[in-house]
XYZ file of C-alpha atoms in Angstrom:
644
model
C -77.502 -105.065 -113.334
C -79.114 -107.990 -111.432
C -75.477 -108.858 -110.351
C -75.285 -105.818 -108.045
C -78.584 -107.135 -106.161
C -77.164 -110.007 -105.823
C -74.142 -108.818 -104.161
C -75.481 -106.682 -101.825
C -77.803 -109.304 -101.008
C -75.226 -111.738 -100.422
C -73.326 -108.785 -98.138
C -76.553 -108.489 -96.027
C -76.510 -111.651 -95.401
C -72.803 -112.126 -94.346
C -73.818 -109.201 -92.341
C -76.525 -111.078 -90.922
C -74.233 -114.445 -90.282
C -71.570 -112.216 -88.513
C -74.282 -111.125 -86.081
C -75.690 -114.426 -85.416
C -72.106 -115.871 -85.018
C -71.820 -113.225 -81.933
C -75.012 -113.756 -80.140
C -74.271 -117.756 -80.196
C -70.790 -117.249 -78.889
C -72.701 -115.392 -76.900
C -75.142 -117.305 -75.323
C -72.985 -120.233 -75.902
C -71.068 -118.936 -72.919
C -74.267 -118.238 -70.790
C -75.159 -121.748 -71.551
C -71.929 -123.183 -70.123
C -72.136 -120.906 -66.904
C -75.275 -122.295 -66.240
C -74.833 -125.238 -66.555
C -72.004 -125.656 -64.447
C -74.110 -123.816 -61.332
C -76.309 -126.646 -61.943
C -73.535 -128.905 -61.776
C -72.154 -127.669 -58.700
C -75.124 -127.368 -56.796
C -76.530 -130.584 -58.034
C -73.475 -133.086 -56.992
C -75.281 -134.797 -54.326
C -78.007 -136.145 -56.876
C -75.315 -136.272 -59.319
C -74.395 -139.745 -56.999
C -78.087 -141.472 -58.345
C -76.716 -141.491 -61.523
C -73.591 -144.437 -61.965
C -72.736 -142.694 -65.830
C -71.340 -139.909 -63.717
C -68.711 -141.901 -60.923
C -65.760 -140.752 -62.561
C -66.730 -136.844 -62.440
C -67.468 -137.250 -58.390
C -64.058 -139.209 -58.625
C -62.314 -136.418 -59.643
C -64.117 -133.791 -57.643
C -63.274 -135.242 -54.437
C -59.365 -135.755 -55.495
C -59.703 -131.730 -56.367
C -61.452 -131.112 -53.169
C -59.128 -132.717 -51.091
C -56.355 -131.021 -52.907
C -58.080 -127.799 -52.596
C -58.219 -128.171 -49.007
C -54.844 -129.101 -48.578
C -54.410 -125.890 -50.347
C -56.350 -124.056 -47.989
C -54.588 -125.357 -44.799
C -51.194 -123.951 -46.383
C -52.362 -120.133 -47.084
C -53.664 -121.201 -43.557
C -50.292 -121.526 -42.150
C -48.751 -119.109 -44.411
C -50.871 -116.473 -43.239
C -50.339 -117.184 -39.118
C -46.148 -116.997 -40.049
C -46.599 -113.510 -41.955
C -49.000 -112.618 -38.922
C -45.959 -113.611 -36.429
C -43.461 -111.840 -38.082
C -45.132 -108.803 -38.391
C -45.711 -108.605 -34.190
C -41.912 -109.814 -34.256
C -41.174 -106.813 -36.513
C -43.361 -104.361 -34.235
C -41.613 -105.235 -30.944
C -38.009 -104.986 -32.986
C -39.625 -101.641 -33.436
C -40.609 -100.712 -29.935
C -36.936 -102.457 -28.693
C -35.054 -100.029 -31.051
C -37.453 -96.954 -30.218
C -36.446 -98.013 -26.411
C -32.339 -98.239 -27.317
C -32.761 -95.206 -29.006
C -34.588 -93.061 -26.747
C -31.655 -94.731 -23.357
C -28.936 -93.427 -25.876
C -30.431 -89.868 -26.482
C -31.107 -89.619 -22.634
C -27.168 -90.230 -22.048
C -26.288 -88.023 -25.132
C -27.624 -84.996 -23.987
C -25.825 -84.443 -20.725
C -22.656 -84.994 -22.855
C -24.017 -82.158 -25.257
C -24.233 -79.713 -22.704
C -20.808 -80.753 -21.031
C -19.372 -80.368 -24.808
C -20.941 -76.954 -25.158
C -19.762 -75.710 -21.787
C -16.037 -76.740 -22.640
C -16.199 -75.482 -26.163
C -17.367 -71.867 -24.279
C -14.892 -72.331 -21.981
C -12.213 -72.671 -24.195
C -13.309 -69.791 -26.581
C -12.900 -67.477 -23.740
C -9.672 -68.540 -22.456
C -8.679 -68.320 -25.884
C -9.683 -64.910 -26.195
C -8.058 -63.730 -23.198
C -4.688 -65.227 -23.930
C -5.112 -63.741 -27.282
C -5.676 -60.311 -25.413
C -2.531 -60.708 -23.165
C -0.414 -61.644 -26.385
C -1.303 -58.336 -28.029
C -0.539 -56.129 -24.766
C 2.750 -57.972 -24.559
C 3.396 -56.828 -28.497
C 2.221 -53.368 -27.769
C 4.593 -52.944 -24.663
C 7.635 -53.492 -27.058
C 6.520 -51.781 -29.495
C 6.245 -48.960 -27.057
C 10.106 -49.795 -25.979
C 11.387 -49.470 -29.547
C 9.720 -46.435 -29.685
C 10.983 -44.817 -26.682
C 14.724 -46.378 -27.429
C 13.755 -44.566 -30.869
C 13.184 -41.205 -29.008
C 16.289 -41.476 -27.245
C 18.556 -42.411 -30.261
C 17.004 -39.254 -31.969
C 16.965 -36.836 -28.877
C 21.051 -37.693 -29.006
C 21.771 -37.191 -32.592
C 20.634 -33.434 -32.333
C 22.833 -31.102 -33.022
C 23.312 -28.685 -31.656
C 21.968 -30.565 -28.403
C 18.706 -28.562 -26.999
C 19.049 -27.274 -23.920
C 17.035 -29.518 -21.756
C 18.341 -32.932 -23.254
C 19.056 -34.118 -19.435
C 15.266 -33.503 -18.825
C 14.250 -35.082 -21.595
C 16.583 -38.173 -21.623
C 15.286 -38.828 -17.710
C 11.461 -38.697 -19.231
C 11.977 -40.904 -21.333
C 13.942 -43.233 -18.588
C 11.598 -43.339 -16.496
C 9.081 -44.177 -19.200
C 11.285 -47.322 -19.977
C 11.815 -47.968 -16.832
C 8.366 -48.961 -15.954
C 8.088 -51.380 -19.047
C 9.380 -54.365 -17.554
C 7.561 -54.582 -14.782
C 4.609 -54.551 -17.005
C 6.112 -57.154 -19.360
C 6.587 -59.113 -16.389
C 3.390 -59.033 -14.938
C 1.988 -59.739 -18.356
C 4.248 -62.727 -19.219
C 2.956 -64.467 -16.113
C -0.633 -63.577 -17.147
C 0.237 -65.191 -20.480
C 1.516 -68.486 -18.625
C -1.253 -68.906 -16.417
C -3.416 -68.446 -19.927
C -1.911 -70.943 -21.546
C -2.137 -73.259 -18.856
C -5.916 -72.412 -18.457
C -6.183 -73.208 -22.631
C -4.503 -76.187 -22.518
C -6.457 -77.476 -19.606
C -9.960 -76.241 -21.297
C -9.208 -78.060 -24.694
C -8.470 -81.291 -22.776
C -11.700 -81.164 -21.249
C -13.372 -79.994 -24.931
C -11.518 -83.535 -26.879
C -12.652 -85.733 -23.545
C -15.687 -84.587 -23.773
C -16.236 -84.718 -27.778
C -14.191 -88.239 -27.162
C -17.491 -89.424 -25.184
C -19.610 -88.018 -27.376
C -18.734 -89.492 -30.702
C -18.475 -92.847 -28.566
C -22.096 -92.545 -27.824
C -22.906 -91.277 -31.115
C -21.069 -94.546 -32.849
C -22.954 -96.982 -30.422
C -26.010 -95.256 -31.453
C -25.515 -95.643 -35.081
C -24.368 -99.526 -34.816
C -27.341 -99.888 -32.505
C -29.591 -98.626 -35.498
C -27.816 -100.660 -38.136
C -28.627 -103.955 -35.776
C -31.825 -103.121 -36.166
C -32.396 -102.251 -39.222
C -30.844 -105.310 -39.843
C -32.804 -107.523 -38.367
C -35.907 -105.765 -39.349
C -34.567 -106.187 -42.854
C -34.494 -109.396 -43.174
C -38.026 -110.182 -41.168
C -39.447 -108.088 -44.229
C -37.440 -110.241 -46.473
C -39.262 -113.353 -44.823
C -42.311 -111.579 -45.134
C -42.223 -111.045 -49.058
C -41.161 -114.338 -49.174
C -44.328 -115.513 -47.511
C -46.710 -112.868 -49.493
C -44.837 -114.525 -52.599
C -45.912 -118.222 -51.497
C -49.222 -117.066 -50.373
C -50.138 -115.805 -53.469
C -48.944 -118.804 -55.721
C -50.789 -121.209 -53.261
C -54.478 -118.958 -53.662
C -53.319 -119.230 -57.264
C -53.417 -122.902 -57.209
C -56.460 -123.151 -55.677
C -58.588 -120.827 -58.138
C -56.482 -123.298 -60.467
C -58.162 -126.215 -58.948
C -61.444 -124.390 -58.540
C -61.334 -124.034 -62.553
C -60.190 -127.720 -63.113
C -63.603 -128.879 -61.296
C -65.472 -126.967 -64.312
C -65.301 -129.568 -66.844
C -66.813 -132.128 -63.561
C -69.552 -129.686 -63.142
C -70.357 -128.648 -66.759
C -70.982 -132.976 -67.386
C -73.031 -133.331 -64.192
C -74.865 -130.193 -65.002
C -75.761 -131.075 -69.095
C -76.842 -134.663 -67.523
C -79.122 -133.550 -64.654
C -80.340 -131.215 -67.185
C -81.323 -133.649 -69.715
C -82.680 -135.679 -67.291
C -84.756 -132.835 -65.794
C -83.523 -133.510 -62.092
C -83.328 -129.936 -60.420
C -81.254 -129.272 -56.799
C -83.771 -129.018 -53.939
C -81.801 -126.149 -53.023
C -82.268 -124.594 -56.309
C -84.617 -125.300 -58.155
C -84.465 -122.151 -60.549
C -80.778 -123.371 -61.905
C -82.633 -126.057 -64.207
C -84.828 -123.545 -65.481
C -82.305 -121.154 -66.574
C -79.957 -124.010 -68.104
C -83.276 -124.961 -69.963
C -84.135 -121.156 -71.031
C -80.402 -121.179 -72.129
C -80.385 -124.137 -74.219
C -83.562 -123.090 -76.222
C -81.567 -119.855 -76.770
C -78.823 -121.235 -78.224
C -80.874 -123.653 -80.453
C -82.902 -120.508 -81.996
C -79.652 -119.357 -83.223
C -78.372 -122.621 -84.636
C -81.678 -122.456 -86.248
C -80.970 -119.062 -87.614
C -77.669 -119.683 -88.928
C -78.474 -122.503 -90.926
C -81.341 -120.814 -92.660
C -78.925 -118.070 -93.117
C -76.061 -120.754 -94.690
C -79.332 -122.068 -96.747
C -80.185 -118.497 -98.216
C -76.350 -118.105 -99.426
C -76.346 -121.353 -100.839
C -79.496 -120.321 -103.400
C -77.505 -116.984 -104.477
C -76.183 -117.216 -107.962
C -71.960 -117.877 -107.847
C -71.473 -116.411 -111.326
C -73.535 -113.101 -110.522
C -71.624 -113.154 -107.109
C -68.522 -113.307 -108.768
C -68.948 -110.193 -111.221
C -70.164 -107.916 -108.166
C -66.682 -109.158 -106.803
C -64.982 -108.248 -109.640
C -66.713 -104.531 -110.194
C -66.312 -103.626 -106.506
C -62.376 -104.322 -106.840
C -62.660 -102.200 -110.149
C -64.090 -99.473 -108.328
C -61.611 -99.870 -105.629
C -58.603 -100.237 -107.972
C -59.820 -96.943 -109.837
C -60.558 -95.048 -106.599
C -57.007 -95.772 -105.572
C -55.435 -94.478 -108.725
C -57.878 -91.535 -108.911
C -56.647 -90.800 -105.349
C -52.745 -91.432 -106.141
C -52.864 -88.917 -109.005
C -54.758 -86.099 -106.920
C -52.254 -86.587 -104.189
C -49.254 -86.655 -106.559
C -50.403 -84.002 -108.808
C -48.509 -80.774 -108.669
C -49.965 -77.683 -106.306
C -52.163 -75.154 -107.485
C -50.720 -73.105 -110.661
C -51.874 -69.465 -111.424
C -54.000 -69.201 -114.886
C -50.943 -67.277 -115.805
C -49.279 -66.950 -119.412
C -45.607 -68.867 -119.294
C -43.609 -66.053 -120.040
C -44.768 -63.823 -117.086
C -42.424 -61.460 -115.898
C -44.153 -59.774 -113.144
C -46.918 -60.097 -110.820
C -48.946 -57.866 -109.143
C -51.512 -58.734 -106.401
C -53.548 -56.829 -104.316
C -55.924 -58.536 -101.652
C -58.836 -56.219 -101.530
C -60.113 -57.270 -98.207
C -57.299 -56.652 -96.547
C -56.919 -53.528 -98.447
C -60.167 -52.437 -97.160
C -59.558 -53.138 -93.703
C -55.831 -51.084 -93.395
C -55.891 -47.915 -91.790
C -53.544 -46.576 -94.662
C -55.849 -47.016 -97.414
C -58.811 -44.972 -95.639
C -56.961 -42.190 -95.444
C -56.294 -42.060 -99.085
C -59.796 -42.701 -100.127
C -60.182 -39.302 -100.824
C -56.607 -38.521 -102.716
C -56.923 -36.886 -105.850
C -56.181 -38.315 -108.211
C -58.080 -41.410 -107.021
C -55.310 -44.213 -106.368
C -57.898 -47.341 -106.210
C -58.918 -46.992 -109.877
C -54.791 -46.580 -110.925
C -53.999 -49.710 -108.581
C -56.061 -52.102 -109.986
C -56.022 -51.243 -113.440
C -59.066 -52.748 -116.215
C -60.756 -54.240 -113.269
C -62.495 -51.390 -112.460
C -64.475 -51.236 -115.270
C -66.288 -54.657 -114.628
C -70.138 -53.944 -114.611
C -72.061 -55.052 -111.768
C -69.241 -55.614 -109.190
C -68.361 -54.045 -106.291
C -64.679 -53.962 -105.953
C -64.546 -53.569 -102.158
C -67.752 -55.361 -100.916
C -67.321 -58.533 -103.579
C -63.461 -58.705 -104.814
C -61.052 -61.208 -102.318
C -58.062 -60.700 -105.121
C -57.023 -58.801 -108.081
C -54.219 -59.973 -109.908
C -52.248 -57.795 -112.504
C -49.557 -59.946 -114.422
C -47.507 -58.245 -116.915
C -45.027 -59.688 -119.712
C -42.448 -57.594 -122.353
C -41.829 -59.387 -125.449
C -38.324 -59.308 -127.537
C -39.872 -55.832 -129.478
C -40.555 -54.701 -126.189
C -44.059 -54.241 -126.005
C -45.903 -55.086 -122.995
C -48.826 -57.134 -122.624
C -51.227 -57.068 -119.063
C -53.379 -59.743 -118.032
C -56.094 -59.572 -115.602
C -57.888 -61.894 -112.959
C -60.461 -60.742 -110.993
C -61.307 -63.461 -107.762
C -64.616 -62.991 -106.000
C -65.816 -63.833 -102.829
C -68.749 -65.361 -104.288
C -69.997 -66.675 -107.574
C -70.288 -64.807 -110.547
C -73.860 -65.435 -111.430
C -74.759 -61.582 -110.536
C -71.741 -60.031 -112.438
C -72.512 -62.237 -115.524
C -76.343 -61.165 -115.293
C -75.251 -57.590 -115.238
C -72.881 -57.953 -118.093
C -75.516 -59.935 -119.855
C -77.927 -56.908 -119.295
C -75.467 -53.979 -120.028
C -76.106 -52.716 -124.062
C -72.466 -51.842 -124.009
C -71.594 -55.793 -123.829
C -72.229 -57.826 -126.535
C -71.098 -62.071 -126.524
C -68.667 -63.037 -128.999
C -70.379 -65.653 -131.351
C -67.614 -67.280 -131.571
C -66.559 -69.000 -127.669
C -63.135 -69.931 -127.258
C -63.908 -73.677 -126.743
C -67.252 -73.213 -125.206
C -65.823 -70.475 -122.712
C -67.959 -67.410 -123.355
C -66.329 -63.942 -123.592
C -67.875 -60.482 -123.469
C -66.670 -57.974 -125.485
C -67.495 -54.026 -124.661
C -67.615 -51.584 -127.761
C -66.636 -48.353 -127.957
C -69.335 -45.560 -127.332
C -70.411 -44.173 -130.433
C -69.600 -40.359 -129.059
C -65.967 -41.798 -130.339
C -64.599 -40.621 -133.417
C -64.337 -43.801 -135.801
C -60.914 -45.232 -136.808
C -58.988 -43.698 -139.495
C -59.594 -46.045 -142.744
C -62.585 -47.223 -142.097
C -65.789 -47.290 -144.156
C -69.266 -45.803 -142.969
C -68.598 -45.171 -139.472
C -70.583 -47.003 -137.046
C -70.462 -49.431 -134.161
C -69.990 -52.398 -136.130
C -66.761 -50.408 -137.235
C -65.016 -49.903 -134.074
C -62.829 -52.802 -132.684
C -64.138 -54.050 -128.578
C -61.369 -51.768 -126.245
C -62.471 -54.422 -123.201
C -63.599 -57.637 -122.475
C -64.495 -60.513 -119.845
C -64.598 -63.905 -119.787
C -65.318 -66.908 -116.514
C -62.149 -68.677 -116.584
C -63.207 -70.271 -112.812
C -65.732 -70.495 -110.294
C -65.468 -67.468 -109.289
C -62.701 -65.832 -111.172
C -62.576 -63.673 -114.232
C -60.126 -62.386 -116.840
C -60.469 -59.096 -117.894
C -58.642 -56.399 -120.208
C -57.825 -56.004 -123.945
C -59.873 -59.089 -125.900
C -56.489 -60.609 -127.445
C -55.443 -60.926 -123.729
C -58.302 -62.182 -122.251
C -58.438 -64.581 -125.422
C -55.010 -66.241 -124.005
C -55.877 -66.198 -120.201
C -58.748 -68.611 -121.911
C -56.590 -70.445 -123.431
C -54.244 -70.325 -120.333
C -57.119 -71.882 -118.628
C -57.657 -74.421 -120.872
C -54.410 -75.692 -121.005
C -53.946 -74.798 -124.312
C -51.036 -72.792 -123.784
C -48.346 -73.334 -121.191
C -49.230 -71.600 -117.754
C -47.269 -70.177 -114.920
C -45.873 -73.034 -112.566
C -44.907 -71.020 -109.476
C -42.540 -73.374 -108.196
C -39.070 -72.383 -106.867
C -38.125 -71.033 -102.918
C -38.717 -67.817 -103.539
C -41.893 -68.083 -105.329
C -43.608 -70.465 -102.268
C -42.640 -67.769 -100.094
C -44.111 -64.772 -101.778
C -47.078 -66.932 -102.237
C -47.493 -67.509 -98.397
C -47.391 -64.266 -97.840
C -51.120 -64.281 -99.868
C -53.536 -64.259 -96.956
C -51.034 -61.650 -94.644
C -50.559 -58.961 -96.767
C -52.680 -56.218 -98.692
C -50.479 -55.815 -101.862
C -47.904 -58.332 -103.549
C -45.177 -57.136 -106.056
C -42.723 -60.120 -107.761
C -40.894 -59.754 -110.751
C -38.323 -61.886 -112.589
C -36.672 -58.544 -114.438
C -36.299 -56.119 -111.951
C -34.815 -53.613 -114.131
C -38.530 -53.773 -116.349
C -40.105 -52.691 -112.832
C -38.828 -48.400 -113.535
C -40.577 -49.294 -117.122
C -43.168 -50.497 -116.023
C -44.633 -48.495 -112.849
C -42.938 -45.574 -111.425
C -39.634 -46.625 -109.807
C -39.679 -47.590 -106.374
C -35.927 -49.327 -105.973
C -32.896 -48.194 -105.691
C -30.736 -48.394 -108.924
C -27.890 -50.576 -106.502
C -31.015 -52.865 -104.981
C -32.312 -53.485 -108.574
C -28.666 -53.900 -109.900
C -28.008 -56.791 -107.666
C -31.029 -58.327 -108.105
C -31.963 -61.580 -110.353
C -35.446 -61.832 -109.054
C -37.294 -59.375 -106.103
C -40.456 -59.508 -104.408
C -42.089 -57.184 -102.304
C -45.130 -57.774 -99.494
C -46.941 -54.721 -97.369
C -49.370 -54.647 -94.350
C -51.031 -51.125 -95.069
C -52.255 -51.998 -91.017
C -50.604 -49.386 -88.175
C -47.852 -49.493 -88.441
C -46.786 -50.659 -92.024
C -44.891 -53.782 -92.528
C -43.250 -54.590 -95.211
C -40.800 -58.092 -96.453
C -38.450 -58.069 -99.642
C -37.498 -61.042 -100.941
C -34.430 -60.865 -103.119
C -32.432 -63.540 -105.309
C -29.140 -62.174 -105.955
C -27.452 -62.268 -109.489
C -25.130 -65.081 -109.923
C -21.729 -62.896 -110.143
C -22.737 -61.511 -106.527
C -23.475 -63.389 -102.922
C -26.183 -63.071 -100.732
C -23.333 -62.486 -97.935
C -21.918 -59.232 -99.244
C -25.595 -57.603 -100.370
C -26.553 -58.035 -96.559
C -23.561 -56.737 -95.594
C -23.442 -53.761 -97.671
C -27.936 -53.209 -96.470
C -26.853 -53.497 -92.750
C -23.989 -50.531 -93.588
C -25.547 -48.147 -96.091
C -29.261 -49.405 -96.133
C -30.055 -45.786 -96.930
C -28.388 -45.635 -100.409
C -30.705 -49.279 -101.153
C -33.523 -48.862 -99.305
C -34.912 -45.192 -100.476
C -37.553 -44.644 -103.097
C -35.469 -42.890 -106.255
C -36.248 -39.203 -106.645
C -37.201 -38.674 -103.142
C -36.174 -37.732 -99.914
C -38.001 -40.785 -98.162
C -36.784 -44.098 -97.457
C -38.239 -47.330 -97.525
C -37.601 -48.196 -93.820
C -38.309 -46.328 -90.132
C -35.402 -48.442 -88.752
C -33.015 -50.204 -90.314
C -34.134 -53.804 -91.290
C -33.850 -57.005 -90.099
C -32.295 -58.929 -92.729
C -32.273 -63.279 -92.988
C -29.394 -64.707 -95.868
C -30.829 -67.916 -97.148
C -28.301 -69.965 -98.730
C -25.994 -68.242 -100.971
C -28.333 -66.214 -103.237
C -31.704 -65.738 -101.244
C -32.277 -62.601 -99.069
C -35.058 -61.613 -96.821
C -35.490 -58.146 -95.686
C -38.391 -57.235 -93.143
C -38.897 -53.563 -91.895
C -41.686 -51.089 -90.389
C -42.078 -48.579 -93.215
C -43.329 -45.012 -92.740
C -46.749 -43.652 -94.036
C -45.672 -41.296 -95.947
C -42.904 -43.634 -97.893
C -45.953 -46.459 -98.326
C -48.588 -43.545 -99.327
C -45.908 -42.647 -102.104
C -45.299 -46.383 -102.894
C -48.739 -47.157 -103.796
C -49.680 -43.841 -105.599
C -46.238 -44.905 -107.695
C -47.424 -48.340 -108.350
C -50.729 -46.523 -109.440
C -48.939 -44.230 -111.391
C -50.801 -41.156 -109.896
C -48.077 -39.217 -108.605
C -46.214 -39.013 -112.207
C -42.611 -38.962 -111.081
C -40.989 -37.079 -114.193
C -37.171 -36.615 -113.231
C -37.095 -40.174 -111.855
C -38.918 -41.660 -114.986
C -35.815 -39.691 -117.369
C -33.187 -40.969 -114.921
C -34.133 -44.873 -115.619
């Protein structure tokens, strides 16, 4: 194993190189920058020395350049300064214009107002004079209408003359009105006309005063537009000329850097700073240590053995190679299964915290006959476990074979291990461990109490006589199977993977399985006509009719909740069911033989597809008190049991 030294050796010290790679780049760079502040404070002795002409040379042709340079952002900087006062008094001119233009625009905003009031009111009053002129014929009409009618009476009365000289005189007197009033209505019209005149003269001036102002705003906007466009166009050269100067000012670099490695060589500091040579010096010794170090780095890795080398190379890809596989298969491998026979039909599983916790299930503590021991079935008889303090899950899984017999298999998950339960199983004289484990799995088996009467057939009777009624084996950290031994013997071999287990795969099933950490009791079955065989029925005969595969959830919280997942039978669609739950849902939804139904109002039902249906609802406490006692077969429905 020498060859694993020797690579990580070998890693160290590429770790090692990498580091003093840095700090020389590092002080590499420090190097340069001081040396070139030697350079460039150390160009007037830089002249004693004739190797370095050519690097004054070129300074002064960059320092002239530079200044030329200079004297441009100069200039370029007094024309942006002009145009901006040029802008500011285009400013105060237009505030000036303006403020002239809104002086004359006011009077001519009054004088429009005045005219416009003007006008309203003669308007008004000719309007007034037109409707007394309509009312005075209508009153002549009238009175003409009087007349005709006093007339036509027959026989005449009596004191027609009378009457006919009323109504005369009435008339009479109506044209002097309608005069008067038709000369009122001239004059009006004249004093209209007049006022609107005055109102479009007036509005005439106005929007003349209104369009000079507007052109006199363009003008200057105008001009001011284009003095900022002269102004970005300076800012623009401005900044490309300081650009070409720090361009310069980095071109005289390489000048500097040669003056300052020869003055430093030769030891000649600036009189004006002195303390520049000493920190290219300090610098240089710096940068040397490193060299120094990286060589006897390169010299170390030169003595390390190329074959060894080469086989730590070759494991760590191994490892890597391996990792990667062991990490594709995890990933790819197929989601958790239940330690499930194959041929389950139905599932039953109750989450005992949550169980615990509803407010439904504290009230029924104290039922008689006791529904917790009927509800989970052979898991109550597990020594040394507390159902309601230790127990996250039970699981009741049940299967019918062709002779119809049915078979139940039972998991028990803790919260925690199992090392106290299998102590107390391990101390309990009732419990003996099979000699023979099922592949190294042990299994407990419990024998009958001897108060028992002893199997017909059998010899002397005694306990080695009677056949174990119970038994528990650790299929899982903390999980156990319990129940009859040849059961438990398969959920072993379940575990094992000797036998084929229960892939819960499908829509259906992934829902019912996230339903796991929301609700206190799970019920799926793939033959829901078994369920009335089973427990005590709790569907409808039409719900279980049209169903290929149901599942049920509760929430025992206040209130009740409850989901059914259906997947209709293939001569059916998912369509019609719904339809026929939203119109009769209480022929479906009611628990057989009783008067209660499943739902306190009517559910809210989801079609998935063309055979999938979802069903949520509140349920009542007395219809989920009855569901549970049924599914713990405590409440021994007789009638109902005969009718399935």
């Amino acid at each position: 194993m020498s060859f694993i030294r020797t690579g990580f050796r070998e890693l160290a010290l590429k770790l090692k190189r990498q580091r003093t790679r840095i700090a020389l780049r590092h002080e590499r760079r420090l190097l340069q920058k001081s040396e070139i502040n030697l350079g460039r404070e150390g160009t007037a002795q830089a002249a004693n020395f004739p190797e370095l002409r050519n690097e004054i040379v070129a300074l002064k042709k960059l320092e002239q350049e530079q200044k030329e340079v200079a004297m441009r952002i100069a200039r370029i900087d007094e024309g942006i300064k002009r145009i901006e006062e040029e802008r500011q008094q285009i400013a105060r001119e237009q505030a000036n214009a303006i403020a002239k233009l809104e002086a004359e625009k006011k009077p001519l905003l009054q004088k429009r107002n005045q005219a416009k009031s003007t006008a309203e009111v003669c308007e008004r009053e000719l309007a007034g004079v037109e409707r007394r002129i309509q009312e005075s014929e209508t009153a002549d009409r009238d009175l003409l209408k009087q007349l005709s009618d006093l007339h036509a009476l027959d026989p005449a009365p009596p004191d027609l003359e009378a009457l006919s000289a009323g109504i005369m005189a009435k008339r009479a007197r109506l044209p002097d009105e309608r005069a008067e009033l038709v000369r009122a209505r001239m004059g009006g019209s004249d004093a209209v006309r007049t006022a609107k005149e005055k109102l479009n003269t007036t509005e005439s001036e106005l929007a003349a005063l209104e369009k000079n102002m507007t052109l006199t705003r363009s003008e200057f906007e105008t001009r001011d537009k284009k003095l900022a466009e002269s102004i970005r166009t300076q800012q623009q050269a401005a900044h490309d000329a300081r650009t070409r100067h720090q361009t310069v000012e980095e071109r005289k670099n390489p000048a500097y850097l040669s003056i300052g490695r020869h003055l430093s060589e030769k030891g000649v500091a600036p009189p004006n700073a002195p303390h520049l040579l000493e920190e290219a010096h300090r610098r240089r010794e710096a940068v040397d240590l490193q060299l120094k170090h990286q060589t006897e780095l390169a010299q170390l890795s030169s003595q390390i053995d190329k074959q060894e080398l080469r086989k730590f190379y070759l494991s760590v890809f191994s490892v890597l190679v391996l990792l990667a596989i062991t990490l594709l298969v995890v990933f790819q491998s197929p989601r958790g299964r239940e330690w499930l026979p194959q041929e389950t039909d139905t599932i039953l599983s109750i989450n005992a915290d949550q169980f615990e916790r509803a407010n439904l299930a504290k009230h029924l503590r104290d039922a008689k006959p006791k529904l917790w021991p009927g509800l989970i079935g052979p898991a109550a008889s597990v020594p040394g476990l507390n159902l309601s303090r230790d127990t996250a899950r039970i699981t009741r899984a049940l299967t019918t074979n062709e002779a119809g017999e049915t078979k139940e298999f039972n998991l028990v998950q803790t919260r925690r291990g199992l090392a106290k339960v299998i102590r107390a199983v391990a101390e309990d004289k009732n419990f003996r461990r099979r000699p023979d484990n099922v592949n190294g799995l042990p299994v407990w088996e419990r024998q009958p109490s001897s108060a028992e009467p002893p199997p017909q057939g059998s010899g002397v009777p005694g306990a080695t006589d009677r056949k174990p009624d119970f038994a528990i084996a650790r299929i899982g950290p903390a999980t156990l199977a319990v129940g009859a031994p040849k059961e438990v013997d398969e959920l072993v071999l379940v575990r094992l993977g000797m036998k084929p287990d229960l892939k819960i795969t499908g829509q259906l099933f992934d829902r019912f399985q996230a339903l796991d950490h929301e609700s206190a009791l799970r019920l799926i079955s793939r033959d829901p006509p078994d369920l009335s065989r089973i427990f005590h029925p709790i569907f409808s005969r039409e719900l279980i009719d049209a169903s290929q595969l149901i599942g049920l959830a509760v929430n025992l919280q206040n209130p009740v909740k409850a989901r059914i997942l259906i997947k209709v039978n293939a001569p059916k669609n998912a369509t019609n069911v719904a339809r026929d739950l939203r119109t009769n849902p209480e022929q479906w939804l009611r628990l057989p033989d009783s008067p209660l139904l499943l739902y306190s109002q009517p559910p809210e039902i989801q079609t998935q597809g063309s055979s999938n249906l979802e069903l949520r609802f509140t349920m009542p406490d007395d219809s989920a008190r009855l569901l549970l006692e049924r599914l713990a077969g405590t409440d021994v429905p007789e009638a109902a049991v005969a009718e399935y």
